[in-house]
mmCIF file of the C-alpha atoms, coordinates in Angstrom:
data_MODEL
# 
_entry.id   MODEL 
# 
loop_
_atom_site.group_PDB 
_atom_site.id 
_atom_site.type_symbol 
_atom_site.label_atom_id 
_atom_site.label_alt_id 
_atom_site.label_comp_id 
_atom_site.label_asym_id 
_atom_site.label_entity_id 
_atom_site.label_seq_id 
_atom_site.pdbx_PDB_ins_code 
_atom_site.Cartn_x 
_atom_site.Cartn_y 
_atom_site.Cartn_z 
_atom_site.occupancy 
_atom_site.B_iso_or_equiv 
_atom_site.pdbx_formal_charge 
_atom_site.auth_seq_id 
_atom_site.auth_comp_id 
_atom_site.auth_asym_id 
_atom_site.auth_atom_id 
_atom_site.pdbx_PDB_model_num 
ATOM 1   C CA . MET A 1 1   ? -0.021  -0.047  0.102  1.00 0.00 ? 1   MET A CA 1 
ATOM 2   C CA . ASN A 1 2   ? 1.349   3.632   -0.844 1.00 0.00 ? 2   ASN A CA 1 
ATOM 3   C CA . ILE A 1 3   ? 2.298   5.415   2.392  1.00 0.00 ? 3   ILE A CA 1 
ATOM 4   C CA . GLU A 1 4   ? -0.108  8.328   1.443  1.00 0.00 ? 4   GLU A CA 1 
ATOM 5   C CA . THR A 1 5   ? -2.957  5.817   1.434  1.00 0.00 ? 5   THR A CA 1 
ATOM 6   C CA . ARG A 1 6   ? -1.939  4.111   4.660  1.00 0.00 ? 6   ARG A CA 1 
ATOM 7   C CA . VAL A 1 7   ? -1.588  7.445   6.420  1.00 0.00 ? 7   VAL A CA 1 
ATOM 8   C CA . TYR A 1 8   ? -5.014  8.829   5.149  1.00 0.00 ? 8   TYR A CA 1 
ATOM 9   C CA . GLN A 1 9   ? -6.559  5.921   6.426  1.00 0.00 ? 9   GLN A CA 1 
ATOM 10  C CA . LEU A 1 10  ? -5.104  5.841   9.851  1.00 0.00 ? 10  LEU A CA 1 
ATOM 11  C CA . LEU A 1 11  ? -5.766  9.617   10.228 1.00 0.00 ? 11  LEU A CA 1 
ATOM 12  C CA . SER A 1 12  ? -9.424  9.340   8.780  1.00 0.00 ? 12  SER A CA 1 
ATOM 13  C CA . GLN A 1 13  ? -10.310 6.534   11.022 1.00 0.00 ? 13  GLN A CA 1 
ATOM 14  C CA . SER A 1 14  ? -9.093  8.285   14.112 1.00 0.00 ? 14  SER A CA 1 
ATOM 15  C CA . PHE A 1 15  ? -12.211 9.425   16.005 1.00 0.00 ? 15  PHE A CA 1 
ATOM 16  C CA . ASN A 1 16  ? -9.962  11.580  18.489 1.00 0.00 ? 16  ASN A CA 1 
ATOM 17  C CA . LEU A 1 17  ? -8.491  13.572  15.676 1.00 0.00 ? 17  LEU A CA 1 
ATOM 18  C CA . SER A 1 18  ? -11.555 13.970  13.512 1.00 0.00 ? 18  SER A CA 1 
ATOM 19  C CA . GLN A 1 19  ? -13.287 15.409  16.838 1.00 0.00 ? 19  GLN A CA 1 
ATOM 20  C CA . LEU A 1 20  ? -10.152 17.549  17.422 1.00 0.00 ? 20  LEU A CA 1 
ATOM 21  C CA . LEU A 1 21  ? -10.389 19.008  13.926 1.00 0.00 ? 21  LEU A CA 1 
ATOM 22  C CA . GLU A 1 22  ? -14.118 19.601  14.068 1.00 0.00 ? 22  GLU A CA 1 
ATOM 23  C CA . SER A 1 23  ? -13.943 21.282  17.500 1.00 0.00 ? 23  SER A CA 1 
ATOM 24  C CA . MET A 1 24  ? -11.446 23.750  16.242 1.00 0.00 ? 24  MET A CA 1 
ATOM 25  C CA . ARG A 1 25  ? -13.365 24.791  12.854 1.00 0.00 ? 25  ARG A CA 1 
ATOM 26  C CA . LEU A 1 26  ? -15.091 28.118  12.774 1.00 0.00 ? 26  LEU A CA 1 
ATOM 27  C CA . GLU A 1 27  ? -17.050 26.745  9.899  1.00 0.00 ? 27  GLU A CA 1 
ATOM 28  C CA . PRO A 1 28  ? -17.760 22.881  9.852  1.00 0.00 ? 28  PRO A CA 1 
ATOM 29  C CA . PHE A 1 29  ? -17.360 20.903  6.646  1.00 0.00 ? 29  PHE A CA 1 
ATOM 30  C CA . GLU A 1 30  ? -20.607 19.783  4.933  1.00 0.00 ? 30  GLU A CA 1 
ATOM 31  C CA . GLY A 1 31  ? -21.134 16.361  3.501  1.00 0.00 ? 31  GLY A CA 1 
ATOM 32  C CA . LYS A 1 32  ? -18.499 13.449  3.841  1.00 0.00 ? 32  LYS A CA 1 
ATOM 33  C CA . GLU A 1 33  ? -15.427 15.712  3.884  1.00 0.00 ? 33  GLU A CA 1 
ATOM 34  C CA . ASN A 1 34  ? -13.089 15.320  7.122  1.00 0.00 ? 34  ASN A CA 1 
ATOM 35  C CA . GLY A 1 35  ? -10.436 18.054  6.236  1.00 0.00 ? 35  GLY A CA 1 
ATOM 36  C CA . ILE A 1 36  ? -7.714  15.405  5.293  1.00 0.00 ? 36  ILE A CA 1 
ATOM 37  C CA . TRP A 1 37  ? -6.459  15.137  1.724  1.00 0.00 ? 37  TRP A CA 1 
ATOM 38  C CA . LYS A 1 38  ? -3.800  13.304  -0.210 1.00 0.00 ? 38  LYS A CA 1 
ATOM 39  C CA . HIS A 1 39  ? -1.557  15.377  -2.405 1.00 0.00 ? 39  HIS A CA 1 
ATOM 40  C CA . GLU A 1 40  ? -3.661  18.374  -2.768 1.00 0.00 ? 40  GLU A CA 1 
ATOM 41  C CA . ILE A 1 41  ? -6.410  20.309  -0.844 1.00 0.00 ? 41  ILE A CA 1 
ATOM 42  C CA . PRO A 1 42  ? -9.441  21.191  -3.235 1.00 0.00 ? 42  PRO A CA 1 
ATOM 43  C CA . PRO A 1 43  ? -9.436  24.995  -3.506 1.00 0.00 ? 43  PRO A CA 1 
ATOM 44  C CA . PHE A 1 44  ? -12.906 25.251  -2.113 1.00 0.00 ? 44  PHE A CA 1 
ATOM 45  C CA . PHE A 1 45  ? -11.615 23.767  1.160  1.00 0.00 ? 45  PHE A CA 1 
ATOM 46  C CA . CYS A 1 46  ? -8.601  25.787  1.612  1.00 0.00 ? 46  CYS A CA 1 
ATOM 47  C CA . LYS A 1 47  ? -10.276 28.557  3.232  1.00 0.00 ? 47  LYS A CA 1 
ATOM 48  C CA . LYS A 1 48  ? -9.445  30.160  6.970  1.00 0.00 ? 48  LYS A CA 1 
ATOM 49  C CA . GLU A 1 49  ? -12.832 29.413  8.118  1.00 0.00 ? 49  GLU A CA 1 
ATOM 50  C CA . HIS A 1 50  ? -12.248 25.650  7.449  1.00 0.00 ? 50  HIS A CA 1 
ATOM 51  C CA . ALA A 1 51  ? -9.003  25.435  9.263  1.00 0.00 ? 51  ALA A CA 1 
ATOM 52  C CA . PRO A 1 52  ? -7.559  23.122  10.554 1.00 0.00 ? 52  PRO A CA 1 
ATOM 53  C CA . PHE A 1 53  ? -7.030  20.940  7.313  1.00 0.00 ? 53  PHE A CA 1 
ATOM 54  C CA . ILE A 1 54  ? -4.348  18.497  6.706  1.00 0.00 ? 54  ILE A CA 1 
ATOM 55  C CA . ARG A 1 55  ? -2.396  17.448  3.330  1.00 0.00 ? 55  ARG A CA 1 
ATOM 56  C CA . ILE A 1 56  ? -0.533  14.115  3.166  1.00 0.00 ? 56  ILE A CA 1 
ATOM 57  C CA . SER A 1 57  ? 2.354   13.957  0.568  1.00 0.00 ? 57  SER A CA 1 
ATOM 58  C CA . PRO A 1 58  ? 4.629   11.196  -0.019 1.00 0.00 ? 58  PRO A CA 1 
ATOM 59  C CA . ILE A 1 59  ? 8.246   12.146  -0.121 1.00 0.00 ? 59  ILE A CA 1 
ATOM 60  C CA . PHE A 1 60  ? 10.437  9.118   -0.351 1.00 0.00 ? 60  PHE A CA 1 
ATOM 61  C CA . GLU A 1 61  ? 10.291  5.354   -1.138 1.00 0.00 ? 61  GLU A CA 1 
ATOM 62  C CA . SER A 1 62  ? 13.387  3.231   -1.540 1.00 0.00 ? 62  SER A CA 1 
ATOM 63  C CA . ASP A 1 63  ? 14.492  -0.528  -0.605 1.00 0.00 ? 63  ASP A CA 1 
ATOM 64  C CA . GLY A 1 64  ? 15.655  -0.661  2.913  1.00 0.00 ? 64  GLY A CA 1 
ATOM 65  C CA . SER A 1 65  ? 17.391  -3.911  4.347  1.00 0.00 ? 65  SER A CA 1 
ATOM 66  C CA . TYR A 1 66  ? 18.866  -6.291  2.031  1.00 0.00 ? 66  TYR A CA 1 
ATOM 67  C CA . PHE A 1 67  ? 19.765  -9.970  2.539  1.00 0.00 ? 67  PHE A CA 1 
ATOM 68  C CA . ASP A 1 68  ? 21.680  -12.085 -0.274 1.00 0.00 ? 68  ASP A CA 1 
ATOM 69  C CA . ASP A 1 69  ? 21.116  -9.146  -2.710 1.00 0.00 ? 69  ASP A CA 1 
ATOM 70  C CA . THR A 1 70  ? 17.428  -8.992  -2.247 1.00 0.00 ? 70  THR A CA 1 
ATOM 71  C CA . ALA A 1 71  ? 15.729  -6.073  -0.420 1.00 0.00 ? 71  ALA A CA 1 
ATOM 72  C CA . TYR A 1 72  ? 13.490  -7.277  2.437  1.00 0.00 ? 72  TYR A CA 1 
ATOM 73  C CA . SER A 1 73  ? 11.939  -3.908  3.287  1.00 0.00 ? 73  SER A CA 1 
ATOM 74  C CA . GLU A 1 74  ? 10.982  -0.619  1.530  1.00 0.00 ? 74  GLU A CA 1 
ATOM 75  C CA . GLU A 1 75  ? 11.423  2.596   3.597  1.00 0.00 ? 75  GLU A CA 1 
ATOM 76  C CA . GLN A 1 76  ? 8.575   5.128   2.924  1.00 0.00 ? 76  GLN A CA 1 
ATOM 77  C CA . ARG A 1 77  ? 8.573   8.691   3.888  1.00 0.00 ? 77  ARG A CA 1 
ATOM 78  C CA . VAL A 1 78  ? 5.371   11.164  4.186  1.00 0.00 ? 78  VAL A CA 1 
ATOM 79  C CA . LEU A 1 79  ? 5.123   14.917  4.690  1.00 0.00 ? 79  LEU A CA 1 
ATOM 80  C CA . ILE A 1 80  ? 1.929   15.875  6.676  1.00 0.00 ? 80  ILE A CA 1 
ATOM 81  C CA . SER A 1 81  ? 1.224   19.297  6.433  1.00 0.00 ? 81  SER A CA 1 
ATOM 82  C CA . PHE A 1 82  ? -1.578  20.962  8.247  1.00 0.00 ? 82  PHE A CA 1 
ATOM 83  C CA . TRP A 1 83  ? -2.927  24.570  8.634  1.00 0.00 ? 83  TRP A CA 1 
ATOM 84  C CA . CYS A 1 84  ? -4.544  26.002  11.824 1.00 0.00 ? 84  CYS A CA 1 
ATOM 85  C CA . HIS A 1 85  ? -5.148  29.223  13.597 1.00 0.00 ? 85  HIS A CA 1 
ATOM 86  C CA . THR A 1 86  ? -2.955  29.057  16.847 1.00 0.00 ? 86  THR A CA 1 
ATOM 87  C CA . ASP A 1 87  ? 0.087   27.561  18.346 1.00 0.00 ? 87  ASP A CA 1 
ATOM 88  C CA . THR A 1 88  ? -2.040  25.742  20.786 1.00 0.00 ? 88  THR A CA 1 
ATOM 89  C CA . GLU A 1 89  ? -4.226  24.156  18.066 1.00 0.00 ? 89  GLU A CA 1 
ATOM 90  C CA . SER A 1 90  ? -0.832  23.320  16.317 1.00 0.00 ? 90  SER A CA 1 
ATOM 91  C CA . TYR A 1 91  ? 0.459   21.443  19.437 1.00 0.00 ? 91  TYR A CA 1 
ATOM 92  C CA . GLN A 1 92  ? -2.853  19.591  19.909 1.00 0.00 ? 92  GLN A CA 1 
ATOM 93  C CA . ILE A 1 93  ? -3.190  18.494  16.340 1.00 0.00 ? 93  ILE A CA 1 
ATOM 94  C CA . LYS A 1 94  ? 0.593   17.427  16.406 1.00 0.00 ? 94  LYS A CA 1 
ATOM 95  C CA . GLU A 1 95  ? 0.203   15.553  19.580 1.00 0.00 ? 95  GLU A CA 1 
ATOM 96  C CA . CYS A 1 96  ? -2.871  13.681  18.168 1.00 0.00 ? 96  CYS A CA 1 
ATOM 97  C CA . ILE A 1 97  ? -1.090  12.894  14.746 1.00 0.00 ? 97  ILE A CA 1 
ATOM 98  C CA . ASP A 1 98  ? 1.828   11.574  16.593 1.00 0.00 ? 98  ASP A CA 1 
ATOM 99  C CA . HIS A 1 99  ? -0.121  9.125   18.879 1.00 0.00 ? 99  HIS A CA 1 
ATOM 100 C CA . VAL A 1 100 ? -2.082  7.629   15.877 1.00 0.00 ? 100 VAL A CA 1 
ATOM 101 C CA . LEU A 1 101 ? 1.033   7.236   13.711 1.00 0.00 ? 101 LEU A CA 1 
ATOM 102 C CA . LYS A 1 102 ? 3.407   6.123   16.399 1.00 0.00 ? 102 LYS A CA 1 
ATOM 103 C CA . SER A 1 103 ? 1.177   3.699   17.605 1.00 0.00 ? 103 SER A CA 1 
ATOM 104 C CA . ASN A 1 104 ? 1.083   2.180   14.054 1.00 0.00 ? 104 ASN A CA 1 
ATOM 105 C CA . ASP A 1 105 ? 4.818   1.818   13.701 1.00 0.00 ? 105 ASP A CA 1 
ATOM 106 C CA . PHE A 1 106 ? 5.503   5.070   12.102 1.00 0.00 ? 106 PHE A CA 1 
ATOM 107 C CA . THR A 1 107 ? 8.589   7.246   13.405 1.00 0.00 ? 107 THR A CA 1 
ATOM 108 C CA . HIS A 1 108 ? 8.600   11.000  13.380 1.00 0.00 ? 108 HIS A CA 1 
ATOM 109 C CA . TYR A 1 109 ? 11.877  12.396  11.935 1.00 0.00 ? 109 TYR A CA 1 
ATOM 110 C CA . THR A 1 110 ? 13.187  15.891  10.955 1.00 0.00 ? 110 THR A CA 1 
ATOM 111 C CA . ALA A 1 111 ? 16.546  17.573  10.435 1.00 0.00 ? 111 ALA A CA 1 
ATOM 112 C CA . ASN A 1 112 ? 17.034  21.377  10.485 1.00 0.00 ? 112 ASN A CA 1 
ATOM 113 C CA . GLU A 1 113 ? 13.909  22.297  9.210  1.00 0.00 ? 113 GLU A CA 1 
ATOM 114 C CA . ASN A 1 114 ? 11.260  24.917  10.029 1.00 0.00 ? 114 ASN A CA 1 
ATOM 115 C CA . PRO A 1 115 ? 8.297   22.972  11.625 1.00 0.00 ? 115 PRO A CA 1 
ATOM 116 C CA . ARG A 1 116 ? 5.772   25.788  11.670 1.00 0.00 ? 116 ARG A CA 1 
ATOM 117 C CA . TYR A 1 117 ? 5.208   29.229  9.995  1.00 0.00 ? 117 TYR A CA 1 
ATOM 118 C CA . LYS A 1 118 ? 2.787   31.755  9.012  1.00 0.00 ? 118 LYS A CA 1 
ATOM 119 C CA . ASP A 1 119 ? 1.440   30.962  5.567  1.00 0.00 ? 119 ASP A CA 1 
ATOM 120 C CA . THR A 1 120 ? 0.675   34.615  4.470  1.00 0.00 ? 120 THR A CA 1 
ATOM 121 C CA . ASP A 1 121 ? -1.410  33.422  1.589  1.00 0.00 ? 121 ASP A CA 1 
ATOM 122 C CA . ILE A 1 122 ? -4.093  32.184  3.866  1.00 0.00 ? 122 ILE A CA 1 
ATOM 123 C CA . ASP A 1 123 ? -3.017  33.903  7.048  1.00 0.00 ? 123 ASP A CA 1 
ATOM 124 C CA . LEU A 1 124 ? -2.953  30.634  9.192  1.00 0.00 ? 124 LEU A CA 1 
ATOM 125 C CA . LEU A 1 125 ? -0.118  28.836  10.709 1.00 0.00 ? 125 LEU A CA 1 
ATOM 126 C CA . MET A 1 126 ? 1.427   26.018  8.472  1.00 0.00 ? 126 MET A CA 1 
ATOM 127 C CA . ASN A 1 127 ? 2.787   22.994  10.263 1.00 0.00 ? 127 ASN A CA 1 
ATOM 128 C CA . ASN A 1 128 ? 5.178   20.118  8.726  1.00 0.00 ? 128 ASN A CA 1 
ATOM 129 C CA . ARG A 1 129 ? 5.855   16.940  10.174 1.00 0.00 ? 129 ARG A CA 1 
ATOM 130 C CA . LYS A 1 130 ? 7.766   14.063  8.357  1.00 0.00 ? 130 LYS A CA 1 
ATOM 131 C CA . TYR A 1 131 ? 7.327   10.217  9.191  1.00 0.00 ? 131 TYR A CA 1 
ATOM 132 C CA . ARG A 1 132 ? 8.809   7.112   8.143  1.00 0.00 ? 132 ARG A CA 1 
ATOM 133 C CA . PHE A 1 133 ? 7.791   3.699   7.832  1.00 0.00 ? 133 PHE A CA 1 
ATOM 134 C CA . PHE A 1 134 ? 9.416   0.232   6.909  1.00 0.00 ? 134 PHE A CA 1 
ATOM 135 C CA . ASP A 1 135 ? 7.282   -2.002  5.035  1.00 0.00 ? 135 ASP A CA 1 
ATOM 136 C CA . TRP A 1 136 ? 8.540   -5.146  5.540  1.00 0.00 ? 136 TRP A CA 1 
ATOM 137 C CA . LYS A 1 137 ? 8.115   -7.966  2.703  1.00 0.00 ? 137 LYS A CA 1 
ATOM 138 C CA . ASN A 1 138 ? 7.449   -11.482 3.401  1.00 0.00 ? 138 ASN A CA 1 
ATOM 139 C CA . LYS A 1 139 ? 9.879   -13.999 2.209  1.00 0.00 ? 139 LYS A CA 1 
ATOM 140 C CA . GLU A 1 140 ? 7.519   -15.350 -0.315 1.00 0.00 ? 140 GLU A CA 1 
ATOM 141 C CA . GLU A 1 141 ? 7.429   -12.285 -2.130 1.00 0.00 ? 141 GLU A CA 1 
# 
């Protein structure tokens, strides 16, 4: 399974994350939208009133561990970006995402990067978090 699909499923199925995002919104989403998207946020939903919202983007895939010149794992990395109103919201969302992903064998990582900054295009805080996952292959594969 692609990492962005795996992360989307985990985050979308988290009742705690869904409730947290909904409680912070000035204007709720209508229909089936949950505020979490892969690759691109539809322009209609990219509004200050709809924040917080989340975008999931794959950033790396490569064979990992080898044994007898055969790869037995694939390292996958994902960037999770989310927009919110305040530092407090940022911390709460970060903690919730960390809990969901770390309890499903993801590792958070970052190096010399700006985790949060003001997105002046929309006047919201943009947050960036990177996670890695090792997809171990069965010997039969």
